[in-house]
């Protein structure tokens, strides 16, 4: 018998047995969702492209909790923030976990607790102030890059957070030609591709994971990728350890982790993972947020001008903005929140899976279900955010709890950083980095839609974007025009650079 035929038969039997066992295990009140095919469920209905939009349409039709089945695997999509918060925090009987065991995507348990504690040590609001110097340096580098090669803006907005988080993690700045940055970005891109549901056949047919190694090439591939990460982050983290012996007071995540290794009970390998996780989790999301900001400014020039008027009232053209007046600029504060709301970097957050059966609002959420909080849908809930597709910072100009705008946290008022005990531990640092980059760019440049040869503005469409765990706009035609010769001079070396 031919090997291809026997492998095919083997696979086929696995799929049928798996499907039958799953099918007959169904019980409880059915969770609403579209009609499905008896054999493949919704596998061919759920699009791989712009999945968040598809779930948005389903939620209008079937309500805030919906279920789809991709060949035997259940996905529950939540469109209501209260449900996402409840399922992430309150239901102690069930852990909603990430379904990927690498890096920060760990299941609930001791290792996750230790890693979250370590992240907290490095990223709590009290500590984050210590990273302002790096944020000033890297955001100034962004301005210089935009002034020098404005047509490469897309790359500069990717480089800024990558370089910033790299410096924060390993305590050294990187150059454009740095091979470590290139290797880390390659790992990041592979990760973002791999974590997307349905990116591998085994995600669609989980039963395939039961196959032996010689029939599962993806397993060997995953091991190679994992080893590559460990090698890179291990080398960088151990490099920090060596430098600590010579450089007193070296400030970076890896140094903090080595200092607290015994207290936090971390193994060497965990330290490698944590430092690397910060890079993976913090780079793409931050870069995407800034690219959506650029698009919003091109599409809503009046909003940009309003923010610039506020900045100009506080910082003159010879003084680079810094954090000292953050709370005196409520419109800019609201604008940063609106960027995160308008186009969340991770519209379907990070998928989690339940490790035990749970009852919620009369529905049975079975063990092994992947739970997806749709941040996109929550940010386009017209009751909470009227006219939600329009970019409008004004919506954040009056806080419902009576606090003054700008006195609260940039991470509040929207759901861009996730929920409950898995909420983004980098939120305080990320929002400060986003704020300084946005305010400095608006202080220095007008962002204008590029014109074609006939002098007409070229098309910019928020619908032109990538699909995946994180969603970035595809490159769009904008120009960065320095606002005055003094602004430019300050960026490229003037006296206002006392605060880098
Ligand atoms: C604007 C930038 C950022 C956005 C929009 C963002 C958003 C998110 C979201 C939506 C999650 C999933 C939360 C959940 O599962 O409920 C997450 C998780 C995470 N983020 Fe961020 N993030 C940003 C920047 C950062 C930065 C700068 C770091 C670190 C330096 C970071 C570290 C992490 C880690 C480690 C996790 C996983 C937490 C866990 O699974 O327990 N993030 N982030």
Short mmCIF file of C-alpha atoms and ligand atoms in Angstrom, two decimals:
data_model
loop_
_atom_site.label_atom_id
_atom_site.label_comp_id
_atom_site.label_asym_id
_atom_site.label_seq_id
_atom_site.Cartn_x
_atom_site.Cartn_y
_atom_site.Cartn_z
CA UNK A 1 0.00 0.00 0.00
CA UNK A 2 1.31 3.42 -0.93
CA UNK A 3 2.52 5.54 2.02
CA UNK A 4 0.51 8.60 0.98
CA UNK A 5 -2.68 6.50 0.91
CA UNK A 6 -2.07 4.91 4.31
CA UNK A 7 -1.22 8.27 5.91
CA UNK A 8 -4.35 9.76 4.35
CA UNK A 9 -6.51 6.92 5.68
CA UNK A 10 -4.89 7.27 9.11
CA UNK A 11 -5.58 11.00 9.15
CA UNK A 12 -9.12 10.54 7.88
CA UNK A 13 -9.96 8.03 10.62
CA UNK A 14 -8.56 10.36 13.26
CA UNK A 15 -10.67 13.26 12.03
CA UNK A 16 -13.88 11.22 11.90
CA UNK A 17 -13.40 9.69 15.37
CA UNK A 18 -12.53 13.09 16.80
CA UNK A 19 -15.51 14.81 15.19
CA UNK A 20 -17.96 12.10 16.29
CA UNK A 21 -16.70 12.21 19.89
CA UNK A 22 -16.95 16.01 20.01
CA UNK A 23 -20.34 16.08 18.39
CA UNK A 24 -21.97 13.70 20.83
CA UNK A 25 -20.31 15.34 23.82
CA UNK A 26 -22.35 18.57 23.28
CA UNK A 27 -24.70 19.48 26.12
CA UNK A 28 -26.43 22.42 27.87
CA UNK A 29 -28.23 25.49 26.46
CA UNK A 30 -26.77 26.12 23.04
CA UNK A 31 -24.76 29.33 22.77
CA UNK A 32 -26.20 31.44 19.90
CA UNK A 33 -24.39 31.45 16.59
CA UNK A 34 -24.94 31.02 12.87
CA UNK A 35 -26.15 27.70 11.45
CA UNK A 36 -23.24 25.34 10.92
CA UNK A 37 -22.30 22.48 8.65
CA UNK A 38 -22.74 19.10 10.42
CA UNK A 39 -19.24 17.94 9.53
CA UNK A 40 -16.98 21.00 9.36
CA UNK A 41 -18.93 23.40 11.59
CA UNK A 42 -18.18 27.00 10.60
CA UNK A 43 -14.73 26.24 9.22
CA UNK A 44 -15.51 27.60 5.78
CA UNK A 45 -17.72 30.46 7.02
CA UNK A 46 -15.29 32.19 9.36
CA UNK A 47 -13.02 34.27 7.14
CA UNK A 48 -9.30 34.38 7.82
CA UNK A 49 -9.29 37.96 6.52
CA UNK A 50 -10.81 40.64 8.79
CA UNK A 51 -12.26 38.07 11.18
CA UNK A 52 -13.06 40.83 13.69
CA UNK A 53 -15.49 42.42 11.22
CA UNK A 54 -17.22 39.08 10.65
CA UNK A 55 -17.65 38.63 14.41
CA UNK A 56 -18.98 42.19 14.63
CA UNK A 57 -21.69 41.33 12.07
CA UNK A 58 -22.52 38.11 13.94
CA UNK A 59 -22.89 39.97 17.22
CA UNK A 60 -25.48 42.31 15.68
CA UNK A 61 -27.44 39.25 14.62
CA UNK A 62 -26.93 36.79 17.49
CA UNK A 63 -26.06 38.92 20.53
CA UNK A 64 -23.03 39.53 22.74
CA UNK A 65 -22.05 35.89 23.35
CA UNK A 66 -21.71 33.75 20.25
CA UNK A 67 -20.18 30.42 19.41
CA UNK A 68 -18.58 29.15 16.24
CA UNK A 69 -17.01 25.75 15.70
CA UNK A 70 -13.98 25.24 13.53
CA UNK A 71 -13.94 21.50 12.85
CA UNK A 72 -14.63 20.32 16.35
CA UNK A 73 -12.97 23.19 18.20
CA UNK A 74 -15.30 25.66 19.91
CA UNK A 75 -14.72 29.41 19.92
CA UNK A 76 -16.83 31.71 22.08
CA UNK A 77 -16.68 35.36 21.04
CA UNK A 78 -17.55 38.01 23.63
CA UNK A 79 -18.74 41.43 22.49
CA UNK A 80 -19.54 42.84 25.87
CA UNK A 81 -16.76 44.16 28.10
CA UNK A 82 -18.57 43.13 31.29
CA UNK A 83 -18.67 39.50 30.11
CA UNK A 84 -14.98 39.57 29.18
CA UNK A 85 -14.06 41.07 32.56
CA UNK A 86 -16.27 38.58 34.41
CA UNK A 87 -14.92 35.56 32.62
CA UNK A 88 -11.34 36.75 32.98
CA UNK A 89 -11.54 37.72 36.64
CA UNK A 90 -14.53 36.53 38.59
CA UNK A 91 -15.05 32.93 37.61
CA UNK A 92 -12.40 31.50 39.86
CA UNK A 93 -13.49 27.96 39.06
CA UNK A 94 -12.24 28.35 35.54
CA UNK A 95 -8.99 29.68 34.18
CA UNK A 96 -9.18 31.38 30.84
CA UNK A 97 -5.80 30.74 29.44
CA UNK A 98 -3.81 31.39 26.37
CA UNK A 99 -3.55 28.38 24.10
CA UNK A 100 0.13 28.86 23.36
CA UNK A 101 2.78 27.74 25.79
CA UNK A 102 5.57 29.98 24.54
CA UNK A 103 6.74 33.25 26.05
CA UNK A 104 4.09 35.24 27.88
CA UNK A 105 1.31 33.03 26.55
CA UNK A 106 1.38 30.67 29.47
CA UNK A 107 -1.46 28.71 31.06
CA UNK A 108 -2.59 29.76 34.52
CA UNK A 109 -0.33 28.29 37.17
CA UNK A 110 2.87 28.88 39.11
CA UNK A 111 5.01 29.83 36.16
CA UNK A 112 2.52 32.41 34.94
CA UNK A 113 2.20 33.85 38.45
CA UNK A 114 5.98 34.19 38.74
CA UNK A 115 6.28 35.78 35.32
CA UNK A 116 3.41 38.22 35.93
CA UNK A 117 4.98 39.17 39.27
CA UNK A 118 8.25 39.84 37.45
CA UNK A 119 6.48 41.95 34.83
CA UNK A 120 4.74 43.85 37.59
CA UNK A 121 8.10 44.58 39.23
CA UNK A 122 9.40 46.02 35.96
CA UNK A 123 6.33 47.79 34.69
CA UNK A 124 4.27 49.08 37.62
CA UNK A 125 3.51 52.84 37.47
CA UNK A 126 6.05 53.64 40.23
CA UNK A 127 8.90 52.05 38.28
CA UNK A 128 7.91 53.18 34.81
CA UNK A 129 9.11 56.74 35.58
CA UNK A 130 12.65 55.35 35.55
CA UNK A 131 12.38 54.66 31.82
CA UNK A 132 11.58 58.24 30.81
CA UNK A 133 15.17 58.91 29.69
CA UNK A 134 14.96 56.10 27.13
CA UNK A 135 11.54 57.30 26.00
CA UNK A 136 12.96 60.81 25.43
CA UNK A 137 15.96 59.49 23.50
CA UNK A 138 14.00 57.14 21.28
CA UNK A 139 11.18 59.61 20.56
CA UNK A 140 13.75 62.24 19.59
CA UNK A 141 15.38 59.69 17.30
CA UNK A 142 11.92 59.19 15.76
CA UNK A 143 11.64 62.93 15.06
CA UNK A 144 15.12 63.04 13.52
CA UNK A 145 14.29 60.02 11.34
CA UNK A 146 11.03 61.64 10.19
CA UNK A 147 12.83 64.89 9.41
CA UNK A 148 15.62 63.11 7.54
CA UNK A 149 13.69 60.50 5.53
CA UNK A 150 9.96 61.29 5.81
CA UNK A 151 8.97 58.92 3.01
CA UNK A 152 10.16 56.02 5.19
CA UNK A 153 7.79 56.98 7.99
CA UNK A 154 6.25 53.50 8.13
CA UNK A 155 9.61 51.97 8.98
CA UNK A 156 10.41 54.69 11.52
CA UNK A 157 7.18 54.00 13.42
CA UNK A 158 8.15 50.32 13.55
CA UNK A 159 11.67 51.07 14.62
CA UNK A 160 10.73 53.44 17.46
CA UNK A 161 8.97 50.93 19.75
CA UNK A 162 11.23 48.05 18.71
CA UNK A 163 14.29 49.99 19.67
CA UNK A 164 12.67 51.38 22.81
CA UNK A 165 11.51 48.02 24.13
CA UNK A 166 14.83 46.46 23.12
CA UNK A 167 16.70 49.10 25.16
CA UNK A 168 14.30 48.64 28.06
CA UNK A 169 14.71 44.89 27.98
CA UNK A 170 18.47 44.66 27.46
CA UNK A 171 19.81 48.08 28.41
CA UNK A 172 21.47 48.97 25.13
CA UNK A 173 20.40 51.00 22.13
CA UNK A 174 20.44 49.34 18.76
CA UNK A 175 21.40 50.58 15.35
CA UNK A 176 19.43 50.06 12.18
CA UNK A 177 21.86 47.46 10.94
CA UNK A 178 21.86 45.59 14.25
CA UNK A 179 21.41 41.91 13.54
CA UNK A 180 19.88 41.27 16.97
CA UNK A 181 17.03 43.64 16.19
CA UNK A 182 16.51 41.98 12.80
CA UNK A 183 16.49 38.52 14.44
CA UNK A 184 14.06 39.67 17.15
CA UNK A 185 11.74 41.25 14.56
CA UNK A 186 11.79 38.03 12.54
CA UNK A 187 10.78 36.08 15.67
CA UNK A 188 8.05 38.64 16.30
CA UNK A 189 6.64 38.39 12.77
CA UNK A 190 6.65 34.59 12.90
CA UNK A 191 4.93 34.68 16.27
CA UNK A 192 2.18 37.05 15.09
CA UNK A 193 1.59 34.80 12.06
CA UNK A 194 1.60 31.57 14.06
CA UNK A 195 -0.74 32.61 16.86
CA UNK A 196 -3.56 33.43 14.47
CA UNK A 197 -6.30 30.76 14.73
CA UNK A 198 -6.32 28.64 11.55
CA UNK A 199 -2.75 29.59 10.58
CA UNK A 200 -1.80 25.89 10.62
CA UNK A 201 -3.80 22.84 9.62
CA UNK A 202 -3.36 21.51 13.15
CA UNK A 203 -5.27 24.53 14.52
CA UNK A 204 -8.24 23.67 12.36
CA UNK A 205 -7.90 19.94 13.03
CA UNK A 206 -6.49 19.72 16.60
CA UNK A 207 -6.67 15.94 16.36
CA UNK A 208 -3.64 16.10 14.06
CA UNK A 209 -1.58 16.92 17.12
CA UNK A 210 -1.98 13.29 18.18
CA UNK A 211 0.02 12.14 15.17
CA UNK A 212 3.57 10.87 15.66
CA UNK A 213 6.47 13.27 15.02
CA UNK A 214 7.33 11.89 11.56
CA UNK A 215 3.82 12.88 10.35
CA UNK A 216 3.85 16.25 12.14
CA UNK A 217 6.44 18.52 10.49
CA UNK A 218 4.92 21.57 12.24
CA UNK A 219 6.08 20.19 15.60
CA UNK A 220 9.73 20.05 14.55
CA UNK A 221 9.35 23.52 13.02
CA UNK A 222 7.91 24.85 16.30
CA UNK A 223 10.84 23.36 18.24
CA UNK A 224 13.35 25.03 15.93
CA UNK A 225 11.61 28.41 16.31
CA UNK A 226 11.48 28.00 20.06
CA UNK A 227 15.19 27.15 20.24
CA UNK A 228 15.99 30.19 18.10
CA UNK A 229 14.18 32.43 20.57
CA UNK A 230 15.89 30.90 23.58
CA UNK A 231 19.29 31.27 21.92
CA UNK A 232 18.74 34.96 21.11
CA UNK A 233 17.14 36.04 24.38
CA UNK A 234 19.54 33.85 26.36
CA UNK A 235 22.58 35.46 24.75
CA UNK A 236 21.21 38.99 25.26
CA UNK A 237 20.14 38.37 28.88
CA UNK A 238 23.44 36.73 29.80
CA UNK A 239 25.20 39.67 28.15
CA UNK A 240 23.36 41.96 30.59
CA UNK A 241 24.47 39.78 33.51
CA UNK A 242 28.11 40.13 32.45
CA UNK A 243 27.77 43.90 32.01
CA UNK A 244 26.22 44.23 35.47
CA UNK A 245 29.51 43.12 36.97
CA UNK A 246 31.26 46.12 35.39
CA UNK A 247 28.47 48.73 35.18
CA UNK A 248 26.90 49.62 38.52
CA UNK A 249 23.22 50.65 38.34
CA UNK A 250 22.58 49.26 34.85
CA UNK A 251 18.83 49.95 34.32
CA UNK A 252 16.86 47.47 32.19
CA UNK A 253 14.36 44.61 32.58
CA UNK A 254 17.00 41.90 32.35
CA UNK A 255 19.15 43.60 35.03
CA UNK A 256 16.14 43.92 37.36
CA UNK A 257 15.30 40.27 36.80
CA UNK A 258 18.85 39.09 37.54
CA UNK A 259 18.86 41.24 40.72
CA UNK A 260 15.58 39.73 41.89
CA UNK A 261 16.09 36.22 40.56
CA UNK A 262 16.13 34.55 43.97
CA UNK A 263 13.27 36.64 45.41
CA UNK A 264 11.02 35.93 42.42
CA UNK A 265 12.12 32.30 42.20
CA UNK A 266 13.00 32.53 38.52
CA UNK A 267 15.15 30.09 36.59
CA UNK A 268 17.69 31.41 34.07
CA UNK A 269 15.45 30.24 31.25
CA UNK A 270 12.45 32.09 32.69
CA UNK A 271 14.51 35.27 32.76
CA UNK A 272 15.31 34.78 29.06
CA UNK A 273 11.61 34.27 28.34
CA UNK A 274 10.42 37.30 30.29
CA UNK A 275 12.88 39.73 28.76
CA UNK A 276 12.00 38.34 25.33
CA UNK A 277 8.24 38.42 26.05
CA UNK A 278 8.42 42.13 26.72
CA UNK A 279 9.93 42.64 23.29
CA UNK A 280 7.42 40.41 21.50
CA UNK A 281 4.35 41.78 23.29
CA UNK A 282 5.38 45.43 23.35
CA UNK A 283 6.80 46.15 19.91
CA UNK A 284 4.13 45.31 17.39
CA UNK A 285 1.19 46.64 19.42
CA UNK A 286 2.93 49.97 20.07
CA UNK A 287 4.03 50.43 16.48
CA UNK A 288 0.54 49.67 15.18
CA UNK A 289 -1.06 52.13 17.58
CA UNK A 290 1.20 54.90 16.26
CA UNK A 291 0.50 54.05 12.62
CA UNK A 292 -3.26 54.33 13.25
CA UNK A 293 -2.54 57.69 14.91
CA UNK A 294 -0.78 58.91 11.75
CA UNK A 295 -3.71 57.81 9.61
CA UNK A 296 -6.22 59.50 11.93
CA UNK A 297 -4.31 62.80 11.69
CA UNK A 298 -4.31 62.65 7.88
CA UNK A 299 -8.03 61.87 7.80
CA UNK A 300 -9.03 64.36 10.52
CA UNK A 301 -6.82 67.47 10.03
CA UNK A 302 -9.02 69.67 12.27
CA UNK A 303 -8.38 67.30 15.15
CA UNK A 304 -4.65 67.53 14.51
CA UNK A 305 -4.75 71.33 14.50
CA UNK A 306 -6.69 71.41 17.74
CA UNK A 307 -4.11 69.19 19.43
CA UNK A 308 -1.28 71.33 18.03
CA UNK A 309 -2.89 74.50 19.40
CA UNK A 310 -2.95 72.91 22.83
CA UNK A 311 0.70 71.80 22.57
CA UNK A 312 1.82 75.23 21.31
CA UNK A 313 0.21 76.90 24.33
CA UNK A 314 2.51 74.85 26.56
CA UNK A 315 5.75 74.27 24.59
CA UNK A 316 7.28 76.85 22.26
CA UNK A 317 9.01 75.90 19.02
CA UNK A 318 12.42 75.78 20.69
CA UNK A 319 11.38 73.39 23.47
CA UNK A 320 10.80 69.68 22.97
CA UNK A 321 7.68 68.50 24.79
CA UNK A 322 8.28 66.32 27.84
CA UNK A 323 6.15 64.56 30.45
CA UNK A 324 6.16 67.48 32.90
CA UNK A 325 3.02 69.07 31.38
CA UNK A 326 1.19 65.86 30.45
CA UNK A 327 -1.77 66.64 32.68
CA UNK A 328 -2.07 70.21 31.39
CA UNK A 329 -3.01 69.00 27.91
CA UNK A 330 -6.38 67.25 28.25
CA UNK A 331 -7.12 67.25 24.52
CA UNK A 332 -3.88 65.39 23.74
CA UNK A 333 -4.64 63.01 26.60
CA UNK A 334 -8.06 62.32 25.10
CA UNK A 335 -6.54 61.98 21.63
CA UNK A 336 -4.21 59.18 22.76
CA UNK A 337 -7.15 57.29 24.26
CA UNK A 338 -9.15 57.79 21.07
CA UNK A 339 -6.32 56.37 18.95
CA UNK A 340 -6.36 53.19 21.06
CA UNK A 341 -10.17 53.02 20.84
CA UNK A 342 -10.63 53.88 17.15
CA UNK A 343 -8.45 51.05 15.85
CA UNK A 344 -7.31 48.73 18.63
CA UNK A 345 -3.96 47.09 17.84
CA UNK A 346 -5.31 43.64 18.76
CA UNK A 347 -9.02 43.75 17.75
CA UNK A 348 -9.68 40.25 19.08
CA UNK A 349 -7.22 40.56 22.00
CA UNK A 350 -5.26 37.39 22.75
CA UNK A 351 -7.38 34.23 22.48
CA UNK A 352 -7.65 32.34 25.77
CA UNK A 353 -8.90 28.87 26.40
CA UNK A 354 -10.88 27.48 29.30
CA UNK A 355 -9.21 24.64 31.17
CA UNK A 356 -12.41 23.48 32.85
CA UNK A 357 -16.11 23.39 32.04
CA UNK A 358 -17.99 26.46 33.27
CA UNK A 359 -21.56 27.72 33.47
CA UNK A 360 -22.04 31.33 32.47
CA UNK A 361 -25.39 33.12 32.03
CA UNK A 362 -27.08 29.78 31.50
CA UNK A 363 -24.61 28.62 28.87
CA UNK A 364 -22.14 25.80 29.23
CA UNK A 365 -18.65 26.82 28.19
CA UNK A 366 -16.90 23.53 27.68
CA UNK A 367 -13.37 22.73 28.68
CA UNK A 368 -10.98 23.53 25.85
CA UNK A 369 -13.14 26.30 24.38
CA UNK A 370 -11.19 29.22 23.01
CA UNK A 371 -12.62 32.46 24.40
CA UNK A 372 -12.12 35.56 22.26
CA UNK A 373 -12.91 39.01 23.70
CA UNK A 374 -13.75 41.21 20.72
CA UNK A 375 -12.17 44.52 21.68
CA UNK A 376 -13.13 45.78 18.24
CA UNK A 377 -16.85 45.22 18.86
CA UNK A 378 -16.67 46.75 22.34
CA UNK A 379 -15.03 49.86 20.89
CA UNK A 380 -17.80 50.06 18.30
CA UNK A 381 -20.66 49.71 20.69
CA UNK A 382 -22.76 52.74 19.73
CA UNK A 383 -24.29 53.04 23.19
CA UNK A 384 -20.94 53.48 24.87
CA UNK A 385 -19.16 55.19 21.96
CA UNK A 386 -21.72 57.00 19.76
CA UNK A 387 -20.67 57.53 16.13
CA UNK A 388 -17.97 55.00 16.88
CA UNK A 389 -16.36 54.87 13.44
CA UNK A 390 -15.52 58.58 13.59
CA UNK A 391 -12.22 59.58 15.18
CA UNK A 392 -13.23 62.05 17.84
CA UNK A 393 -11.13 62.71 20.99
CA UNK A 394 -13.96 64.89 22.35
CA UNK A 395 -15.71 61.72 23.49
CA UNK A 396 -13.02 61.36 26.18
CA UNK A 397 -13.15 64.99 27.31
CA UNK A 398 -15.56 64.42 30.17
CA UNK A 399 -14.97 61.51 32.47
CA UNK A 400 -18.15 59.91 33.72
CA UNK A 401 -16.69 59.38 37.21
CA UNK A 402 -16.16 63.12 37.73
CA UNK A 403 -12.34 63.02 37.55
CA UNK A 404 -10.65 65.68 35.41
CA UNK A 405 -9.52 64.52 31.99
CA UNK A 406 -5.79 63.93 32.14
CA UNK A 407 -5.82 63.01 35.83
CA UNK A 408 -6.94 59.48 35.15
CA UNK A 409 -4.95 56.80 33.34
CA UNK A 410 -4.48 56.67 29.58
CA UNK A 411 -5.27 52.97 29.82
CA UNK A 412 -8.79 53.65 31.15
CA UNK A 413 -12.04 54.45 29.35
CA UNK A 414 -11.45 51.85 26.61
CA UNK A 415 -10.59 48.14 26.44
CA UNK A 416 -7.42 48.26 24.33
CA UNK A 417 -5.29 46.51 26.97
CA UNK A 418 -7.53 43.52 27.67
CA UNK A 419 -9.21 42.23 30.79
CA UNK A 420 -8.89 40.96 34.35
CA UNK A 421 -5.85 39.06 35.45
CA UNK A 422 -4.41 38.78 31.94
CA UNK A 423 -4.67 42.53 31.27
CA UNK A 424 -1.58 43.92 29.55
CA UNK A 425 1.14 44.38 32.17
CA UNK A 426 2.89 46.86 29.84
CA UNK A 427 -0.05 49.30 29.75
CA UNK A 428 1.55 52.08 31.82
CA UNK A 429 4.78 52.06 29.91
CA UNK A 430 3.03 51.64 26.57
CA UNK A 431 0.68 54.57 27.10
CA UNK A 432 3.53 56.87 28.16
CA UNK A 433 5.60 55.87 25.12
CA UNK A 434 2.60 56.44 22.88
CA UNK A 435 1.87 59.81 24.47
CA UNK A 436 5.41 61.17 24.15
CA UNK A 437 5.71 59.98 20.53
CA UNK A 438 2.34 61.47 19.55
CA UNK A 439 2.83 64.80 21.29
CA UNK A 440 6.37 65.25 19.97
CA UNK A 441 5.37 64.34 16.40
CA UNK A 442 2.42 66.76 16.49
CA UNK A 443 4.64 69.47 17.98
CA UNK A 444 7.23 69.06 15.20
CA UNK A 445 5.26 68.14 12.06
CA UNK A 446 2.06 68.63 10.13
CA UNK A 447 0.89 65.25 8.88
CA UNK A 448 -0.61 65.77 5.43
CA UNK A 449 -2.21 63.48 2.90
CA UNK A 450 0.16 63.23 -0.06
CA UNK A 451 -1.02 64.74 -3.34
CA UNK A 452 -0.92 63.06 -6.72
CA UNK A 453 0.64 64.61 -9.85
CA UNK A 454 -2.57 66.56 -10.51
CA UNK A 455 -2.51 68.04 -6.99
CA UNK A 456 -5.38 65.96 -5.65
CA UNK A 457 -5.15 64.28 -2.24
CA UNK A 458 -4.41 60.56 -2.60
CA UNK A 459 -6.77 57.98 -1.13
CA UNK A 460 -6.35 56.84 2.46
CA UNK A 461 -8.73 54.12 3.59
CA UNK A 462 -8.77 52.59 7.11
CA UNK A 463 -10.15 49.44 5.49
CA UNK A 464 -6.74 48.84 3.89
CA UNK A 465 -5.14 46.90 6.69
CA UNK A 466 -3.56 43.56 7.49
CA UNK A 467 -5.40 40.65 9.14
CA UNK A 468 -4.15 38.66 12.10
CA UNK A 469 -3.79 38.79 15.85
CA UNK A 470 -2.62 42.37 15.48
CA UNK A 471 -3.92 44.60 12.70
CA UNK A 472 -1.87 47.37 11.12
CA UNK A 473 -2.83 49.78 8.34
CA UNK A 474 -1.06 49.02 5.08
CA UNK A 475 1.29 51.80 4.05
CA UNK A 476 -0.63 54.95 3.07
CA UNK A 477 0.43 58.20 1.37
CA UNK A 478 1.28 60.88 3.96
CA UNK A 479 3.91 63.60 4.24
CA UNK A 480 5.56 64.88 7.40
CA UNK A 481 6.08 68.62 6.97
CA UNK A 482 8.16 70.42 9.66
CA UNK A 483 5.97 73.08 11.28
CA UNK A 484 8.72 75.75 11.25
CA UNK A 485 12.45 76.18 10.77
CA UNK A 486 12.82 76.54 14.56
CA UNK A 487 10.99 73.28 15.21
CA UNK A 488 13.29 71.57 12.74
CA UNK A 489 16.37 73.17 14.22
CA UNK A 490 15.29 72.06 17.71
CA UNK A 491 14.87 68.49 16.48
CA UNK A 492 18.19 68.36 14.68
CA UNK A 493 20.30 69.97 17.36
CA UNK A 494 18.88 73.20 18.78
CA UNK A 495 18.92 74.42 22.35
CA UNK A 496 15.50 72.97 23.22
CA UNK A 497 17.14 69.57 23.32
CA UNK A 498 18.10 69.93 26.97
CA UNK A 499 15.50 67.23 27.61
CA UNK A 500 16.35 64.60 25.08
C1 LIG B 1 -0.02 50.28 22.75
C2 LIG B 1 0.66 49.21 23.11
C3 LIG B 1 0.06 47.93 23.65
C4 LIG B 1 -1.20 47.41 23.48
C5 LIG B 1 -2.38 48.01 22.70
C6 LIG B 1 -1.24 46.15 24.20
C7 LIG B 1 -2.35 45.32 24.28
C8 LIG B 1 -2.36 44.08 24.90
C9 LIG B 1 -3.50 43.20 24.94
C10 LIG B 1 -4.87 43.47 24.31
C11 LIG B 1 -3.13 42.10 25.63
C12 LIG B 1 -4.01 40.87 25.94
C13 LIG B 1 -4.66 41.06 27.30
C14 LIG B 1 -5.64 39.95 27.63
O1 LIG B 1 -5.35 38.80 27.33
O2 LIG B 1 -6.70 40.26 28.22
C15 LIG B 1 -1.74 42.27 26.03
C16 LIG B 1 -1.00 41.34 26.73
C17 LIG B 1 0.32 41.51 27.07
N1 LIG B 1 1.09 42.64 26.90
FE1 LIG B 1 0.52 44.34 25.96
N2 LIG B 1 -0.02 45.93 24.78
C18 LIG B 1 0.82 46.99 24.47
C19 LIG B 1 2.14 47.17 24.87
C20 LIG B 1 2.84 46.32 25.68
C21 LIG B 1 4.19 46.56 26.18
C22 LIG B 1 5.02 47.82 25.87
C23 LIG B 1 4.56 45.44 26.90
C24 LIG B 1 5.83 45.16 27.63
C25 LIG B 1 6.88 45.91 27.66
C26 LIG B 1 3.43 44.52 26.87
C27 LIG B 1 3.41 43.29 27.48
C28 LIG B 1 2.35 42.40 27.43
C29 LIG B 1 2.40 41.04 27.94
C30 LIG B 1 3.62 40.37 28.60
C31 LIG B 1 1.12 40.48 27.72
C32 LIG B 1 0.65 39.08 28.10
C33 LIG B 1 0.00 39.09 29.47
C34 LIG B 1 -0.57 37.74 29.89
O3 LIG B 1 -0.88 36.93 29.02
O4 LIG B 1 -0.72 37.50 31.09
N3 LIG B 1 2.42 45.09 26.14
N4 LIG B 1 -1.30 43.50 25.58
#
